[in-house]
XYZ file of C-alpha atoms in Angstrom:
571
model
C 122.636 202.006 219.813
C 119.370 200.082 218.900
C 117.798 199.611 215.621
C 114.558 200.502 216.763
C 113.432 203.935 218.603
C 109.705 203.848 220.692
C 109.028 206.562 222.440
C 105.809 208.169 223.908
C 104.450 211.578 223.027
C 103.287 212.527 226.656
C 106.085 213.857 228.657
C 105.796 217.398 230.474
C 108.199 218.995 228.124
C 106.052 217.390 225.008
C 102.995 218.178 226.005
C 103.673 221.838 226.695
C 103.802 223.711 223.485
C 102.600 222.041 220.204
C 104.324 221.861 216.598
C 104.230 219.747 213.504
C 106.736 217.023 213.657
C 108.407 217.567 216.769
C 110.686 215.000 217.985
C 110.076 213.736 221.579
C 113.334 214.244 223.742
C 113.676 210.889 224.347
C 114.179 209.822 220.637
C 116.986 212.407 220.454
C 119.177 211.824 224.094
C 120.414 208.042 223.406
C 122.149 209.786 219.934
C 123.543 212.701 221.416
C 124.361 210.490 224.586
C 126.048 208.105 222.269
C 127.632 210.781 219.733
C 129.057 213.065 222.684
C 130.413 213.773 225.582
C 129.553 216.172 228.223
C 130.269 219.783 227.498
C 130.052 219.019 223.732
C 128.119 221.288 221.425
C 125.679 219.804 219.092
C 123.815 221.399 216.338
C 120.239 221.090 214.552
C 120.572 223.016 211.210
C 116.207 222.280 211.178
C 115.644 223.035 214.848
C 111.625 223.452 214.872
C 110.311 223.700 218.544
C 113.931 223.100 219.517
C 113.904 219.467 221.004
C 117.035 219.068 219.953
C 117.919 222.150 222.348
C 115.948 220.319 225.348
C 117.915 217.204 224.826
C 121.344 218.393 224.789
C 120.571 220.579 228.007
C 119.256 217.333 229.894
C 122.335 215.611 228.705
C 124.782 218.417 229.647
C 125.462 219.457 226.125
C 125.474 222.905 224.512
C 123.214 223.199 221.314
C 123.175 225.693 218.864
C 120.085 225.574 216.863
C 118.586 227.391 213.780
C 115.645 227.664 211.747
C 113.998 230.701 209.371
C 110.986 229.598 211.554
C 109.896 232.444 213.669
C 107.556 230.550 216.005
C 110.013 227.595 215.961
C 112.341 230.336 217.632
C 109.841 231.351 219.649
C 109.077 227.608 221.151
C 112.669 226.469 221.501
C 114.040 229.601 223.327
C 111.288 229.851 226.038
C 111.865 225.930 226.083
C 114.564 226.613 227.942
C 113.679 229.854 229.531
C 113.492 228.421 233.092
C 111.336 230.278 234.936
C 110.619 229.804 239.140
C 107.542 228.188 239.338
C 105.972 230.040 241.793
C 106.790 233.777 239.864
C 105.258 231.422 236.827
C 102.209 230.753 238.542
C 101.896 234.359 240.658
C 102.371 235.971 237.310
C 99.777 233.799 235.532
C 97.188 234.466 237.942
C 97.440 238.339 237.498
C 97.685 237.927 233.958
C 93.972 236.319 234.092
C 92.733 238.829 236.853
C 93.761 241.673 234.572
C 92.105 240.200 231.660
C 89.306 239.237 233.405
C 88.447 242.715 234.472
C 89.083 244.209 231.158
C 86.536 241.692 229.582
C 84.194 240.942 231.918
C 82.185 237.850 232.860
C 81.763 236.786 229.268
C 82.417 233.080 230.045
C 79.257 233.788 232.768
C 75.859 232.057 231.746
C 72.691 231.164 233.619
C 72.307 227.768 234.859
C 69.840 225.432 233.167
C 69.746 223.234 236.137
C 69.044 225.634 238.980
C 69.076 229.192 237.581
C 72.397 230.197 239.344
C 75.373 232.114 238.049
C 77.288 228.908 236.250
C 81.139 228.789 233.803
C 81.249 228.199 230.552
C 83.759 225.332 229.772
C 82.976 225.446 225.880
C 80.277 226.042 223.387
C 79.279 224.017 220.356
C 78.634 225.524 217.176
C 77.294 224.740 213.732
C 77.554 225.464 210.771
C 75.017 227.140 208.598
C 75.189 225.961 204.614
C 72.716 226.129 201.982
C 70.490 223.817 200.453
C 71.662 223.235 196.720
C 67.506 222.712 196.273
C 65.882 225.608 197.678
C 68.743 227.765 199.264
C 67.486 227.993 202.457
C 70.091 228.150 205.201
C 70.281 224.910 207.350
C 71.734 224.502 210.669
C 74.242 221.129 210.152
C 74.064 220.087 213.874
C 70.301 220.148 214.118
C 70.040 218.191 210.796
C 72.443 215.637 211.812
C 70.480 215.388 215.045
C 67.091 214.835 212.677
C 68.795 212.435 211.262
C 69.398 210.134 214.361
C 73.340 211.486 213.926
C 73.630 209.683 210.969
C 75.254 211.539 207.643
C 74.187 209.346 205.185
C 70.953 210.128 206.141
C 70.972 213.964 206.633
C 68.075 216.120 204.390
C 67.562 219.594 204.328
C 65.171 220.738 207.202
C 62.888 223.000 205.186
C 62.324 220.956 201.789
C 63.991 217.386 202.109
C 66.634 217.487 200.038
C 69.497 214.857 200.405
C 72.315 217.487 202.469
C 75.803 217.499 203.332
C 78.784 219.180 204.885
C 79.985 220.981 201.026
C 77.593 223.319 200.929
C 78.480 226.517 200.933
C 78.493 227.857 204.816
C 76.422 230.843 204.872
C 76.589 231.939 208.764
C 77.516 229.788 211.932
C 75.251 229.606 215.169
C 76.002 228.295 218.826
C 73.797 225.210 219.704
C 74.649 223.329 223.154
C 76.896 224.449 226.039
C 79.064 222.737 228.735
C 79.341 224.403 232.243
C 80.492 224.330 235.263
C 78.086 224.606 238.227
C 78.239 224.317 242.334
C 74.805 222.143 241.959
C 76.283 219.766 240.016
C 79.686 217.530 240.508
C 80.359 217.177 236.583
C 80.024 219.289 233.759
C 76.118 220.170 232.570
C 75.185 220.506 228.832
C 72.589 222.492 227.835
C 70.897 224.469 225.381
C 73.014 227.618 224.555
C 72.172 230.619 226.715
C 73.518 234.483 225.920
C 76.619 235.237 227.992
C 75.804 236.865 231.009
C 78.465 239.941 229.794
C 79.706 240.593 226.237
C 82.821 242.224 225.431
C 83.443 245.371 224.198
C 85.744 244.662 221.079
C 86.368 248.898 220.428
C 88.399 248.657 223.823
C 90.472 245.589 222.488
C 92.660 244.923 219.621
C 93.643 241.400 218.391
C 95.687 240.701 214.861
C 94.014 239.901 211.577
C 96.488 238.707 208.947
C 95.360 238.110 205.586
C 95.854 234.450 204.385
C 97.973 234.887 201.024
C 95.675 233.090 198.029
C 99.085 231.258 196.851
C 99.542 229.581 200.200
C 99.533 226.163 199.896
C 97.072 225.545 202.780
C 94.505 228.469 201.037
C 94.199 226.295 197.894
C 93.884 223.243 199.732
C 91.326 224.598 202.190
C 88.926 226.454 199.546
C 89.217 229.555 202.088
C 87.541 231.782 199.974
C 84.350 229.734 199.689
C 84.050 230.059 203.045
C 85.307 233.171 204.004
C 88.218 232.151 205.853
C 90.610 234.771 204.443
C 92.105 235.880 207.492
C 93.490 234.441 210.616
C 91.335 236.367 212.712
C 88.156 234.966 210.638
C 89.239 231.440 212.383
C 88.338 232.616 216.072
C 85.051 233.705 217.651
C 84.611 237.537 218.397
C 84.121 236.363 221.961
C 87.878 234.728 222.573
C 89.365 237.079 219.618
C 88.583 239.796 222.787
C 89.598 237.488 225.653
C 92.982 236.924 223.582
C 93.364 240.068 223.261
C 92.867 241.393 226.717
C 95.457 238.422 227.677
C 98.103 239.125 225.199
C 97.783 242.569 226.396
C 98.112 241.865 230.053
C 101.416 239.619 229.193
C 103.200 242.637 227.764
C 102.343 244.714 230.814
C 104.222 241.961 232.888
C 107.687 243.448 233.479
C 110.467 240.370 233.765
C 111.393 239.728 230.689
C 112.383 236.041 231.128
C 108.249 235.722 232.746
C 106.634 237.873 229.835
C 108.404 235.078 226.987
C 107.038 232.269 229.072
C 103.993 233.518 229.548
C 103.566 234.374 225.868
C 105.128 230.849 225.618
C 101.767 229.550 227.242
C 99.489 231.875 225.490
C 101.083 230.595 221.379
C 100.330 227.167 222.986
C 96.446 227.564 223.501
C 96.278 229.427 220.219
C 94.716 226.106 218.102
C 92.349 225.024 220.590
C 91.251 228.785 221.259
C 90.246 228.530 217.205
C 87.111 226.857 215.546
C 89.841 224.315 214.363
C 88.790 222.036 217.440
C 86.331 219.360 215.871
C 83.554 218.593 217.916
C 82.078 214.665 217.583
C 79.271 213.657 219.684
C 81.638 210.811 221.183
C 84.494 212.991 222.205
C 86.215 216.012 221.163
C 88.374 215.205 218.247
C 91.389 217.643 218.773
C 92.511 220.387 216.776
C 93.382 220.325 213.388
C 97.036 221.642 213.581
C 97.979 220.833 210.219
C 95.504 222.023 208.335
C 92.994 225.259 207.559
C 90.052 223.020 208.027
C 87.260 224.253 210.340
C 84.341 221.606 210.929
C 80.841 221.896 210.548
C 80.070 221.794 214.011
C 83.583 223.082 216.065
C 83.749 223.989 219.591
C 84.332 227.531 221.648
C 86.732 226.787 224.321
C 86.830 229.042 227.850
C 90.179 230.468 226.626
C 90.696 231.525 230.568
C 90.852 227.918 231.079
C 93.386 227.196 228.624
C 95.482 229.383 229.544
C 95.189 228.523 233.463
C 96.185 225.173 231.885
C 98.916 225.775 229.642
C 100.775 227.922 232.685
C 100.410 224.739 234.453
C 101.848 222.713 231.886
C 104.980 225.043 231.271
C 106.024 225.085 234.929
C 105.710 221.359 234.448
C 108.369 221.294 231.754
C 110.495 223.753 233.785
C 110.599 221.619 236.430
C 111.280 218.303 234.287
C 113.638 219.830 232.458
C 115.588 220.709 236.391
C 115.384 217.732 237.180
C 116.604 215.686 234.306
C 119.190 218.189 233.709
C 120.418 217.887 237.440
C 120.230 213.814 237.769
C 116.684 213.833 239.665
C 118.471 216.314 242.271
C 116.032 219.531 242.811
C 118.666 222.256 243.118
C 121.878 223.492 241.300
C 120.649 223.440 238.002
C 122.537 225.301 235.550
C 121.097 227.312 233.163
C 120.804 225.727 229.825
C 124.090 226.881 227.379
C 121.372 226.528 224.038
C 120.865 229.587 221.425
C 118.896 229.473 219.180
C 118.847 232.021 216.179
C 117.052 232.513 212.657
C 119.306 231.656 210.155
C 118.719 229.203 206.775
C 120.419 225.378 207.232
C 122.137 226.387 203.546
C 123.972 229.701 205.537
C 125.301 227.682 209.090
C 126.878 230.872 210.691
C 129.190 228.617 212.608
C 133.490 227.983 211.901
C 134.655 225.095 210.482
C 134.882 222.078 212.251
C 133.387 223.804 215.450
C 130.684 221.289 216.319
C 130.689 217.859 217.985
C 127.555 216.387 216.253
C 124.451 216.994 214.218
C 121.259 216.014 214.584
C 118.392 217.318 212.811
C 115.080 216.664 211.377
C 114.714 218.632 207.930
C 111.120 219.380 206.236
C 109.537 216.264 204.383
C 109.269 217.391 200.720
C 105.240 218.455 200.394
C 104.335 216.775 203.642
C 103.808 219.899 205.968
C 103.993 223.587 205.211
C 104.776 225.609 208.516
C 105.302 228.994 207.370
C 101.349 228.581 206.300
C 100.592 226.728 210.067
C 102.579 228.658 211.723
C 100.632 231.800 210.919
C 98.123 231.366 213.215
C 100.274 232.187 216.540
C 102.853 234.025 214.044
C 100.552 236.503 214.096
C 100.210 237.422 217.668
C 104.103 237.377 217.885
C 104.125 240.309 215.325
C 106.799 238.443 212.993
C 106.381 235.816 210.318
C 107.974 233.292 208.513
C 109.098 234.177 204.917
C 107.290 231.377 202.486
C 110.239 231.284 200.122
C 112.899 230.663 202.987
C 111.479 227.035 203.451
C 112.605 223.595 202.137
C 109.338 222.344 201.127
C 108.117 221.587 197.518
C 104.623 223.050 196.715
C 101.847 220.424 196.203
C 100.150 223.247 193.557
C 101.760 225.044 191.386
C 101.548 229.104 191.970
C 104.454 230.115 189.860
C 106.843 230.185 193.353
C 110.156 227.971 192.438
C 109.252 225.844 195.304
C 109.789 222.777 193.019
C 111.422 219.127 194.151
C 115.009 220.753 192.108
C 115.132 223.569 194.534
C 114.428 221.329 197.828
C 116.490 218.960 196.696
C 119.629 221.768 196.274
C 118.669 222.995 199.597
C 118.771 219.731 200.907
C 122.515 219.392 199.709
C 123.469 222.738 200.413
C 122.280 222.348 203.855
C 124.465 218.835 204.368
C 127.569 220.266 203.026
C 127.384 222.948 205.852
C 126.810 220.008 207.860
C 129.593 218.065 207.103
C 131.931 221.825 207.140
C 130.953 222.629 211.013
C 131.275 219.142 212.224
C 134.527 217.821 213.777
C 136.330 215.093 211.265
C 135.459 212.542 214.042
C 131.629 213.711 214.437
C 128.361 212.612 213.003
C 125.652 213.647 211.685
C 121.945 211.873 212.485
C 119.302 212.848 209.636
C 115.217 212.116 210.570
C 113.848 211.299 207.324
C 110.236 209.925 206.647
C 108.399 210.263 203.144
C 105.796 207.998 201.840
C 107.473 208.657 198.023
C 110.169 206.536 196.786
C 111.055 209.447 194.316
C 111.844 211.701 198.012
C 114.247 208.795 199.472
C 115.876 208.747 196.450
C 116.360 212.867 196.104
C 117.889 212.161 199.537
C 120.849 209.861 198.310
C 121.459 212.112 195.813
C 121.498 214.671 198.531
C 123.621 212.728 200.707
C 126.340 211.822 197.788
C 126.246 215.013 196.572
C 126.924 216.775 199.787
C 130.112 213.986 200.350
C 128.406 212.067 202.847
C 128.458 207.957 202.781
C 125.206 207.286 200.586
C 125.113 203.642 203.335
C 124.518 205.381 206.412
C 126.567 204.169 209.063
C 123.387 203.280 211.375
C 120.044 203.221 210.919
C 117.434 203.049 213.408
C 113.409 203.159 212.843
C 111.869 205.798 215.102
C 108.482 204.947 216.386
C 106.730 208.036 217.788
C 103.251 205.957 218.938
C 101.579 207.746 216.091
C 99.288 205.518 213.828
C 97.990 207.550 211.809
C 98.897 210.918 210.389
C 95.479 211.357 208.396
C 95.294 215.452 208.372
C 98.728 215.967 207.560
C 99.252 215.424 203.882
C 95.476 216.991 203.346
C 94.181 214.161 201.407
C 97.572 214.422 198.497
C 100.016 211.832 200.519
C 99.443 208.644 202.115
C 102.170 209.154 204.619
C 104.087 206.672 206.342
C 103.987 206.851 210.296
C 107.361 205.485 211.258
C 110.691 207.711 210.128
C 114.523 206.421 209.519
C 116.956 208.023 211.729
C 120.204 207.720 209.700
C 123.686 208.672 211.569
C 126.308 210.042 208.906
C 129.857 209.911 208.450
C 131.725 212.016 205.611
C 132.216 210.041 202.446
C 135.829 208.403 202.424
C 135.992 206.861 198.808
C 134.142 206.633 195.586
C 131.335 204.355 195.833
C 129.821 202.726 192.526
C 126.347 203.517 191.281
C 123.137 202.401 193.041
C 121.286 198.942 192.119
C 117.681 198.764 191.154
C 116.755 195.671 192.868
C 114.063 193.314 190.647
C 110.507 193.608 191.734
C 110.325 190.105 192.231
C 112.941 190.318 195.160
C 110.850 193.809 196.539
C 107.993 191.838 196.774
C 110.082 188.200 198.275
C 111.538 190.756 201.507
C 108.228 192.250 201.803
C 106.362 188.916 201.832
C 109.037 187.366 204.258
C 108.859 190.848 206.734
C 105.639 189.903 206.975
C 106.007 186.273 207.547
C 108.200 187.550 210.437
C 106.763 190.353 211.814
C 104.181 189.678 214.911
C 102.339 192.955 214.744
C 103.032 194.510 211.086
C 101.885 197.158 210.110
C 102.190 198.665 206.035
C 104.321 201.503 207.322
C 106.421 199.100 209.509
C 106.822 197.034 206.599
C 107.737 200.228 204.586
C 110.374 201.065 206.562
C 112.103 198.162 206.752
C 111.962 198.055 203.379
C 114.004 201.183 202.966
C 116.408 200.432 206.151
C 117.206 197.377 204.083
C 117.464 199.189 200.788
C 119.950 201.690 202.290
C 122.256 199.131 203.692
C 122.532 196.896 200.093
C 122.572 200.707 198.186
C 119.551 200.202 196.237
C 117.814 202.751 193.971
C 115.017 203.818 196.031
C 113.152 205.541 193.235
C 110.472 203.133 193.408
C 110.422 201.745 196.354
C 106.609 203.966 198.018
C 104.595 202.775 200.609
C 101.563 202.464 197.790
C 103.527 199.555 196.454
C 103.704 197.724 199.907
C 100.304 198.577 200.434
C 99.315 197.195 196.830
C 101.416 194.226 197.602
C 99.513 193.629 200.825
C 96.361 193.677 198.843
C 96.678 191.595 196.267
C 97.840 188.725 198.842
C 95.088 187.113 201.249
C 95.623 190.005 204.265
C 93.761 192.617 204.846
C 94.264 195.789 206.720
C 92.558 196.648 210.189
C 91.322 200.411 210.017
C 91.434 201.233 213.509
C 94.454 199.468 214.452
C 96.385 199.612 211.603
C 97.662 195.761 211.394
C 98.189 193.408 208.442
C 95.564 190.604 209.553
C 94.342 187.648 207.992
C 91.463 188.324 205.384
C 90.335 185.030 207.034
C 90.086 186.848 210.809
């Protein structure tokens, strides 16, 4: 096994359903590959969208996987739900027909160019806030467009007043849209037009869950500011009716195994179907998945599209999945031995020693709260994730007991079940990443407590191409971007207590990483800060990324912003 994981977030299986976190399948095969043998079972306690599941199928394992998430469940079963493409794509295509009939042509709009019947591909809106001078509502996108697209220089358009995106939003209004049209080769922006049919929302129904004030994600978010107190409130009436005419048309399809994939497809368009999708006069800038945050100016996306799309891209995993599971040959695929259930890492209803290996990937402290993001296409699957079931720790303080104590017993809890289902000769591989010394060091308490070997036996730095992970803390972490994959063996004799290394020798392996390192980075210095910590069974306590990055600082480098990399203040 290597010390050092890269691995890109753009294969078919990846790129067909979203979720926070998830593990590409080819950071988790050359463990279970190296761990097991065929025809072995290996579990994931924390089994999210269920790569772990994916992986062991490729690698002709068994998995059994759990989770209290419900979409998790959701994404990892339907994962391996292997559907025939062309019943995928037969049963996709009357699933738009019947939804486009019950709507109408509301993605239909009148060609600026030549007058003709044209698509929508997606609409840009704005925001409307007030002026903190005179109150009067102002459009952000046409004041950032006054203002020769420059914030710093935005004023209010009716008295002059120096303006900017925390006003209070007021009202939201559609400004430009993109289309398709047979007189032009490439898409056409123009000024917003009416649709040339409008929905009839009293023939459609669509859910509207209320957004609990002592979510996390609520208090962050200032949702009642803005009136953003339900998920529903996050979607435009327009594609709240198209999604519901589609959702509608899914449960009217009558294979069961086609209706889950198909509803599989239709979670996955769910974030870019919502005002979540920042627009930027460059390029769209993606959806914000980990967050409540909707933009002052957001796009409307032709949700027919994205669906068409996302069937596209599930057959796509299907068929890389049957492949990879078969050895490249395109028939006599089995079907995938995985189950996945709902059941907390703390309560593994599995016998004793009855797995061959773990691997798993357990919540990050205050990092990410998926019960709260998950809500979103929770909703449409008429089931939610219970807030208390999760091992997070709250970032506010509502009076839940979500505190570091209780994710820290969890944590232990859910290692000793661990260590009781695994074989005596198995392992168990933990994915660990946290920006907070204080968090590594709950987990080697966790790990001695549970009777695991506080030195892991191998630890390997897991490099998912992902710079920058500015969205997911919500402005209360700097996170690091790199995680520690640490393979486990039980404890086999006392160990003495941990050392708090000086901060003079800190800073001497820090300086000399970076001596070393061609391309370093503060979180690749971070982490091999901690691999090294683990291995000489340092105190980790106060070991965070702020101190590398203070380090860094008060030496002559300087960071580059887009890039990441510790240069030269001299380049």
């Amino acid at each position: 096994m290597t010390s050092a994981i890269s691995v890109r977030r753009s294969d078919p299986v990846y790129m067909a359903h979203a979720y926070l976190t998830k593990v590409p399948v080819a950071a988790i095969t050359p463990f279970i590959e190296a761990f097991t043998k065929p025809g072995d079972i290996v579990l994931d306690p924390f089994a999210g969208s269920g790569m772990t599941g994916v992986a062991a199928a490729v690698t002709g394992r068994r998995a059994r996987l759990f989770d209290v998430s419900v979409l998790g469940r959701h994404i990892g079963t339907n994962y391996v739900n292997l559907v025939a493409p062309d019943l995928m794509r037969q049963c996709g295509e009357a699933v738009l027909r019947d939804a486009s009939r019950r709507v109408g042509n509301v993605y239909g709009v009148r060609c600026g160019a030549c007058s003709s019947a044209a698509q929508l591909v997606k609409t840009v809106w704005s925001a409307v806030l007030e002026c903190r001078t005179c109150s009067e509502g102002v459009n952000y996108y046409r004041a950032l467009e006054h203002a020769g697209w420059s914030k710093q220089r935005m004023a209010c358009l009716s008295c002059g007043a120096r303006f900017g995106a925390r006003s209070r939003r007021l009202a939201e209004e559609p400004v430009l849209d993109s289309i398709r049209c047979l007189c032009s080769r490439t898409q056409l922006e123009q000024e917003h037009t009416s649709p040339l049919e409008l929905p009839d929302p009293s023939e459609l129904s669509w859910p509207d869950v209320p957004i609990a004030q002592n979510r996390q994600m609520y208090i962050a978010s200032a949702l009642g500011r803005n009136g953003l107190t339900s998920t529903g409130a996050f979607y435009s009436q327009r594609n709240l009716c198209v999604l519901g005419a589609l959702r509608d048309a899914i449960e009217a399809v009558s294979e069961p195994e086609v209706r889950a994939k198909l509803l599989f497809a239709f979670t996955a368009i769910l974030t870019r179907a919502s005002k979540r999708y920042q627009w930027s006069r460059q390029r769209p800038l993606n959806a914000a998945n980990a967050n409540y945050y909707v933009a002052p100016v957001f796009y409307e996306w032709n949700v027919f599209d994205l669906f068409d799309r996302k069937v596209t891209a599930a057959i796509r995993s299907d068929e890389w999945i049957r492949e990879h599971q078969n050895g490249g040959a395109p028939s006599g695929v089995r079907s995938p031995d995985v189950v996945y259930s709902l059941a907390s890492a703390n309560q593994i209803p599995l016998g004793d020693n009855s797995v061959d290996y773990v691997f798993t990937d357990p919540p990050f402290g205050a990092n990410i709260f998926y019960s709260d993001m998950n809500l979103f296409q929770e909703a449409w699957l008429s089931d939610t994730t219970d807030p208390d079931s999760e091992a997070v720790v709250d970032r506010v303080d509502t009076g839940a007991p979500r505190t570091a104590e209780r994710y820290e017993r969890m944590l232990v809890d859910a290692l000793r079940e661990c260590r009781r289902v695994v074989k005596p000769v198995g392992h168990i591989t933990l994915l660990f990443g946290n920006s907070s010394g204080a968090m590594w060091q709950l987990l080697q308490r966790a790990l001695t407590r549970a009777g695991l070997e506080p030195v892991p036996e191998l630890i390997a730095v897991l490099d998912k191409g992902q710079r920058s992970v500015k969205g997911l803390a919500s402005g209360f972490e700097n996170v690091s971007t790199l995680d520690l994959m640490l393979t486990l063996r039980p404890a086999s004799n006392g160990h003495g207590p941990l050392l708090t290394p000086a901060p003079d020798v800190v800073d001497d392996f820090v300086l000399g990483l970076l001596a070393r390192d061609p391309e370093p980075t503060p979180s690749r210095l971070y982490l091999a800060l901690l691999r090294h910590g683990l291995t000489q069974g340092w105190d980790l306590s106060h070991l965070d990324l702020q101190r590398v990055t203070a380090l860094l600082s008060s030496t002559d480098v300087a960071v580059d912003h887009r890039s990441a990399r510790v240069l030269s203040t001299n380049c």
